[in-house]
XYZ file of C-alpha atoms in Angstrom:
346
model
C -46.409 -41.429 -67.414
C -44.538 -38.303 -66.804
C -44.594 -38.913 -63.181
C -43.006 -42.446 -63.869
C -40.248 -40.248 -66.476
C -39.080 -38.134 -63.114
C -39.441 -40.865 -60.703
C -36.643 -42.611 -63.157
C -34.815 -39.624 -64.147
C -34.300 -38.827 -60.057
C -32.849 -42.590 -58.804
C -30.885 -42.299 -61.715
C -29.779 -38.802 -61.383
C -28.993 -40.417 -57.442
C -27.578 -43.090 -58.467
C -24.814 -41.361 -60.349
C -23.650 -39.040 -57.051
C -23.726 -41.826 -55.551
C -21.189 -43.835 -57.447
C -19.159 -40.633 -58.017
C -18.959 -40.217 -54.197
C -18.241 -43.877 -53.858
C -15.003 -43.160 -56.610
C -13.295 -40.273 -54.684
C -13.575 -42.337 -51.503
C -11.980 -45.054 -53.084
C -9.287 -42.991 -54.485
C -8.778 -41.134 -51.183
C -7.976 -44.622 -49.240
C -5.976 -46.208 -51.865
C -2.725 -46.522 -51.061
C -0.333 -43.796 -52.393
C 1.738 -44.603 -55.415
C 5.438 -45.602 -54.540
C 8.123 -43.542 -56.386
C 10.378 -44.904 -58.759
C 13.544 -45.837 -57.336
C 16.409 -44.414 -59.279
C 18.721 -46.757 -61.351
C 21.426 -46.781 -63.699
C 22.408 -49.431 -66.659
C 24.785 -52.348 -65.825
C 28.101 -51.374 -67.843
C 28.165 -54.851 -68.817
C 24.686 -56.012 -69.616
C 22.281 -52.585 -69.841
C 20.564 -53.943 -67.208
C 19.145 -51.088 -65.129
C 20.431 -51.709 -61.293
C 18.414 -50.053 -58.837
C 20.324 -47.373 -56.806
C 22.170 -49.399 -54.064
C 21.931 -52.597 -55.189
C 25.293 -55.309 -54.578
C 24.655 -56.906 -57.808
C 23.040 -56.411 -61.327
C 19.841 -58.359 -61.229
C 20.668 -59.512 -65.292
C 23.815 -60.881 -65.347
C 24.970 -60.812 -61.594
C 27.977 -58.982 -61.568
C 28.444 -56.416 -58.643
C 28.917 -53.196 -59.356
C 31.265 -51.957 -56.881
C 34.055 -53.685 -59.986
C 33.375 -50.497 -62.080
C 33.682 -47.884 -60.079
C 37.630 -47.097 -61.387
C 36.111 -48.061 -65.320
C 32.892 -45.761 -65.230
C 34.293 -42.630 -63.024
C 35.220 -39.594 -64.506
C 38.267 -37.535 -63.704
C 37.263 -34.772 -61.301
C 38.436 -32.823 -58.783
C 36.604 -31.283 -55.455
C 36.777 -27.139 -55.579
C 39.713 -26.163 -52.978
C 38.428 -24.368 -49.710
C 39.624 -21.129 -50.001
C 42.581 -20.560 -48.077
C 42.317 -24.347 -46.882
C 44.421 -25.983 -44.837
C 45.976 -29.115 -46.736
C 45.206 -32.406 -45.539
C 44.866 -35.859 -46.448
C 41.913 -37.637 -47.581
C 41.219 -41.613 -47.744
C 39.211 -42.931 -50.171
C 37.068 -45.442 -47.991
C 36.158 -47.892 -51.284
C 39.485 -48.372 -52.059
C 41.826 -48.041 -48.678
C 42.727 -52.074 -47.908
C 43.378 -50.963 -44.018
C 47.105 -52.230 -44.633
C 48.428 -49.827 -42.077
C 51.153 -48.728 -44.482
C 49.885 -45.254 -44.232
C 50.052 -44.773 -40.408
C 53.684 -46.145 -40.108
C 54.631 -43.259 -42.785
C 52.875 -40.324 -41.238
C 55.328 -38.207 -38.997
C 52.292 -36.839 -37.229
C 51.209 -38.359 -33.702
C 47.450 -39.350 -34.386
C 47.192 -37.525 -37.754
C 46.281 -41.067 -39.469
C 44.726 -43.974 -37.596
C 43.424 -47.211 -38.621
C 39.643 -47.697 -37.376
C 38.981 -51.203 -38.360
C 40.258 -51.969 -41.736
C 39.809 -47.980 -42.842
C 42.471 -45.946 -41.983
C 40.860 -42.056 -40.678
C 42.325 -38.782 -40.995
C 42.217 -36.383 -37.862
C 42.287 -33.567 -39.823
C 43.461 -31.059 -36.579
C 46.240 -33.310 -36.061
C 47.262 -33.481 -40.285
C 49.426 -31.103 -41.357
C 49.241 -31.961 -45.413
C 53.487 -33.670 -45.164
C 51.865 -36.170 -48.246
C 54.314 -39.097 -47.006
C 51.204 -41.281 -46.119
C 49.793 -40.211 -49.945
C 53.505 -41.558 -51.604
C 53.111 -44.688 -49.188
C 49.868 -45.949 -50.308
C 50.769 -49.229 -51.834
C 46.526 -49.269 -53.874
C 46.628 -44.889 -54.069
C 43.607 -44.594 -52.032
C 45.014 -41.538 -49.981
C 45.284 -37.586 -51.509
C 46.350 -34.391 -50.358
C 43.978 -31.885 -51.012
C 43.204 -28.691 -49.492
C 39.071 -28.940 -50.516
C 36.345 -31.275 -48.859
C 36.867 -34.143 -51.807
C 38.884 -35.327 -54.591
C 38.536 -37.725 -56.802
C 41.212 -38.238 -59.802
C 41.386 -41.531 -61.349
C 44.191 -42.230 -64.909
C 42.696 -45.585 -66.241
C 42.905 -47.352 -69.716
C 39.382 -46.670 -71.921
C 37.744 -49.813 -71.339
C 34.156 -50.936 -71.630
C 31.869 -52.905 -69.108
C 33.694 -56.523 -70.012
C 36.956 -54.658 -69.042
C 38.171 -54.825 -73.298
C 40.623 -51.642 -74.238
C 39.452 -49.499 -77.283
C 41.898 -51.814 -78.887
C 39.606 -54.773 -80.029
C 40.368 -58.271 -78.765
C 42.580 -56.547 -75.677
C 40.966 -57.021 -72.305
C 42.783 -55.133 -69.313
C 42.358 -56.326 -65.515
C 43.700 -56.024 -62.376
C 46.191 -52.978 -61.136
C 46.867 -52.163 -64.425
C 43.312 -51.115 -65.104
C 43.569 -48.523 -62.560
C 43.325 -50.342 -58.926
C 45.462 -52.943 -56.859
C 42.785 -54.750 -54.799
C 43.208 -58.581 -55.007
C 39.722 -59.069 -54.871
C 38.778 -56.380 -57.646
C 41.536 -57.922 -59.657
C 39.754 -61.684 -59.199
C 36.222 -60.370 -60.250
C 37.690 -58.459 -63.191
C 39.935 -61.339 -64.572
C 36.549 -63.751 -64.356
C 34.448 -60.820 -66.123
C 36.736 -60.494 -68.892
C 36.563 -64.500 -69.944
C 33.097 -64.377 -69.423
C 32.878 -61.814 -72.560
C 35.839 -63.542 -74.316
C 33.261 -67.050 -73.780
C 30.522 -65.229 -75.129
C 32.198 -64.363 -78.264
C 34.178 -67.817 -78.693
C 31.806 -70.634 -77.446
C 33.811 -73.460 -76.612
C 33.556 -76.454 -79.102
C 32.497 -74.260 -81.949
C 34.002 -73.394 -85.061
C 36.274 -70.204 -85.367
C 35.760 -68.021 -88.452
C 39.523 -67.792 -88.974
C 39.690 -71.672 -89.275
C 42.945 -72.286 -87.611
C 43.009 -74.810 -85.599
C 46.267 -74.302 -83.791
C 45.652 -70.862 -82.823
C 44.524 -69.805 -78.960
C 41.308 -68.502 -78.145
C 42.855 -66.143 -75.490
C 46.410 -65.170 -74.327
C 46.217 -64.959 -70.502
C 49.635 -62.692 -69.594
C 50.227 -62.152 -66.194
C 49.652 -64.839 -63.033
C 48.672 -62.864 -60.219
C 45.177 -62.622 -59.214
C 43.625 -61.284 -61.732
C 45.842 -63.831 -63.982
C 45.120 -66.741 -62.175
C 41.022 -66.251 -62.303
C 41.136 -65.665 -65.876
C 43.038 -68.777 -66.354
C 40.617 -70.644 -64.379
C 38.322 -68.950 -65.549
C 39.489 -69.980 -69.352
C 40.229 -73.190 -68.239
C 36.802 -74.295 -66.837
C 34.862 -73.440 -69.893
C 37.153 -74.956 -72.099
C 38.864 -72.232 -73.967
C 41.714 -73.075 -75.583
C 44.348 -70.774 -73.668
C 47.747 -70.483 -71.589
C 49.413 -68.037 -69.252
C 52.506 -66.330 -69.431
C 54.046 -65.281 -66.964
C 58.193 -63.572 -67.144
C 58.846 -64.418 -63.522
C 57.600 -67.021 -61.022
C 53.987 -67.890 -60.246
C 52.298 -64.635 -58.774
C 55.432 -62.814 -58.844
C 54.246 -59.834 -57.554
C 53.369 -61.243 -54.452
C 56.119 -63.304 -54.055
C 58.361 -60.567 -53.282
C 56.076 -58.766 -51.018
C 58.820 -59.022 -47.566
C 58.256 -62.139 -45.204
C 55.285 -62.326 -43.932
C 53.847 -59.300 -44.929
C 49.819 -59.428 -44.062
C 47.966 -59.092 -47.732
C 44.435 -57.102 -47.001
C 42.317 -59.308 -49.883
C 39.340 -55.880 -49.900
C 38.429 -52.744 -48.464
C 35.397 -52.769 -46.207
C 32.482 -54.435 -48.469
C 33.480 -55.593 -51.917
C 32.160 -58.833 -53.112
C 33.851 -61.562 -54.359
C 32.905 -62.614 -58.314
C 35.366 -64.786 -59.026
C 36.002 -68.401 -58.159
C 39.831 -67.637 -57.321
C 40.352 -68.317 -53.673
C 41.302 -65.193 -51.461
C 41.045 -63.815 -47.684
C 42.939 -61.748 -45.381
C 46.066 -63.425 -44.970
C 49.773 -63.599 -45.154
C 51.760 -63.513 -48.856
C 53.000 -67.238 -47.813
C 49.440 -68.633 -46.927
C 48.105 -66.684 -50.148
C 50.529 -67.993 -52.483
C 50.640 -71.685 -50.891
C 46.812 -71.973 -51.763
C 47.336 -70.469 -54.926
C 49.478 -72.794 -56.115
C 47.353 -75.884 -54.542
C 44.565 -74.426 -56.883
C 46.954 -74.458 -59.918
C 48.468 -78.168 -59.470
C 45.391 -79.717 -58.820
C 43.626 -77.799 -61.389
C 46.054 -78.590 -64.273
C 46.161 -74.647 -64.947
C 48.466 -73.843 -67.845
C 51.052 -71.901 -66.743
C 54.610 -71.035 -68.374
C 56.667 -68.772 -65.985
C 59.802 -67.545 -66.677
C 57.995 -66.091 -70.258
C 58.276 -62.916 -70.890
C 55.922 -61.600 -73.909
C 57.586 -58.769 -75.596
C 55.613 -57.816 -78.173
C 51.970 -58.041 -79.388
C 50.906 -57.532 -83.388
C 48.200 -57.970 -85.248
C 48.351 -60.581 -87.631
C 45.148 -60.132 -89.503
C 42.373 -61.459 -86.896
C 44.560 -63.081 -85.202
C 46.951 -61.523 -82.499
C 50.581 -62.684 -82.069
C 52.540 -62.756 -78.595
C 55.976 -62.157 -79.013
C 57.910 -64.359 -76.347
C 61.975 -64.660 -76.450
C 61.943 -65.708 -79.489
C 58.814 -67.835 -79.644
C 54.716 -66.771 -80.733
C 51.595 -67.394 -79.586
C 48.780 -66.535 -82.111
C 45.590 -66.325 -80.351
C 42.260 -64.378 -81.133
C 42.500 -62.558 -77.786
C 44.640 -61.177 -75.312
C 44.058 -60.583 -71.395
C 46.854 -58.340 -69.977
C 47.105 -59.196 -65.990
C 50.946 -57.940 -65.518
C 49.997 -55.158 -62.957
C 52.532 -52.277 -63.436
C 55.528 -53.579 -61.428
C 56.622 -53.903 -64.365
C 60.935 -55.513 -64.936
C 62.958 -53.793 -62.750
C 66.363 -53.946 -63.495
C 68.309 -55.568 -61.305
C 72.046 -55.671 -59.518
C 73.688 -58.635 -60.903
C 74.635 -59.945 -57.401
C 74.269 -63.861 -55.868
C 71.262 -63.873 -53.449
C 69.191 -61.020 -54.915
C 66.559 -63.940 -56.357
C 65.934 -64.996 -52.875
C 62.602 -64.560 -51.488
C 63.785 -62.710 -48.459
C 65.147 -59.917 -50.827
């Protein structure tokens, strides 16, 4: 009996090296564990994007729209005793060429593709290609980097710490037509989701807008489609002619749509192409859409009117719960009073 007691005690005594050896064999072959790959949250949904990635994987906006909204204002440490030079800011230079044409310098600023490159040897810091910079992508800086960027306080849906205000397009910090497309579409998207189409509004006035579009360039023009699709009640003001802006861009001036990589969001049409090809699709899109558009409106004021807002317009008012300011920052320039100065070519 005590014999059988060992005999058992030893195979299982065996057993259990056995099985242990087995385990650390096991462990040792297993593949190793992959690392986390780093992500931030979506400033729109909270989504958390993997480092990288084009798009959010929750609501599918790319991301490359908030760089302007989400970056703080900072400035690269000078070199000490640096020579000054320019710098291009690759994500937002539209390779327009403006730049080179200004630079006094042979070589100093080229265009490489669509990105125009500094030679820093040949730059001598003159600036005139910074002042020229129609989107502000180029800066004179006597460090390795800078990066400075004055923009309105808006969250991920692009709405101003003034509720029921949404700000897109050059007036929320950059001139890109395609960034100004994207964020006109984003902001609707949030004004949807807090006015569904078709149901009742807590103010219970039926006459009053669901959003004030003002402003019909790009970023205009997709929010009113935008609007329009979903079935918001809405309309776009606009003081001048349709896409104004672009209008009086000189005769045939090439319009650069992106910089390098930035993907298109909204369902306005755009591309590489001259102001006269760009505005003669644009305006296709709005007569065959039925897009409401009043030019030659002017809003002058906006006040609160409880929960409403109202849109002051030469003597007329739009009361609407929001309010999507598209008017870029061209602003009204005055004018000489002289025949022919309303003609395109001027």
């Amino acid at each position: 009996m005590e014999m059988l007691a060992t005999t058992v005690g030893f195979l299982a005594l065996t057993a259990l090296f056995v099985w242990g050896h087995l385990r650390k064999q096991e462990c040792a072959t297993a593949a190793p564990r992959a690392e986390a790959v780093p992500a931030h949250p979506c400033p729109r949904c909270g989504a958390q994007v993997p480092k990288g990635a084009t798009f959010c994987p929750g609501c599918g906006v790319p991301q490359q729209v908030y760089e302007v909204v989400t970056a703080a204002e900072s400035a690269g440490a000078p070199a000490e005793g640096g020579k000054l030079h320019a710098l291009v800011r690759a994500d937002v230079c539209a390779g327009c060429g403006t730049c080179v044409a200004a630079c006094p310098e042979t070589n100093a600023i080229t265009l490489k593709g669509k990105l125009a490159v500094v030679d820093t040897d040949n730059c001598v810091g003159h600036g005139d290609c910074a002042a020229a910079c129609p989107v502000g992508a180029i800066v004179v800086t006597a460090g390795a980097a800078v990066h400075r960027v004055e923009v309105p306080q808006l969250d991920g849906n692009f709405q101003a710490n003034v509720p029921g205000i949404f700000v897109v397009g050059e007036l929320g910090g950059r001139g890109l037509i395609k960034n100004a497309v994207n964020e006109g579409k984003i902001a609707i998207e949030a004004v949807t989701r807090e006015l569904p189409p078709g149901a009742p509004r807590a103010d219970g006035l039926e006459h009053a807008l669901d959003v004030v579009i003002v402003g019909s360039g790009p970023a205009g023009l997709s929010a009113g489609l935008e609007a329009h699709r979903v079935g918001l009640k809405y309309v776009v003001l606009e003081q001048g002619s349709l896409a104004d802006t672009v209008r009086r861009y000189p005769r045939h001036k090439l319009l650069f749509a992106e910089p390098l990589k930035v993907p298109l969001y909204g369902d306005l049409w755009v591309s590489d192409a001259s102001k006269e090809s760009l505005l003669q699709v644009w305006e296709t899109i709005v007569a065959n859409t039925g897009l409401k558009v009043l030019t030659e409106h002017k809003v002058e004021n906006i006040a609160r009117r409880g929960d409403l807002l109202a849109v002051e317009v030469s003597g007329r008012e739009f009361l609407t719960r929001r309010v999507v300011l598209a008017l870029g920052r061209r602003g009204s320039p005055r004018t000489l009073g002289v025949p022919g100065e309303e003609l395109g070519k001027v």
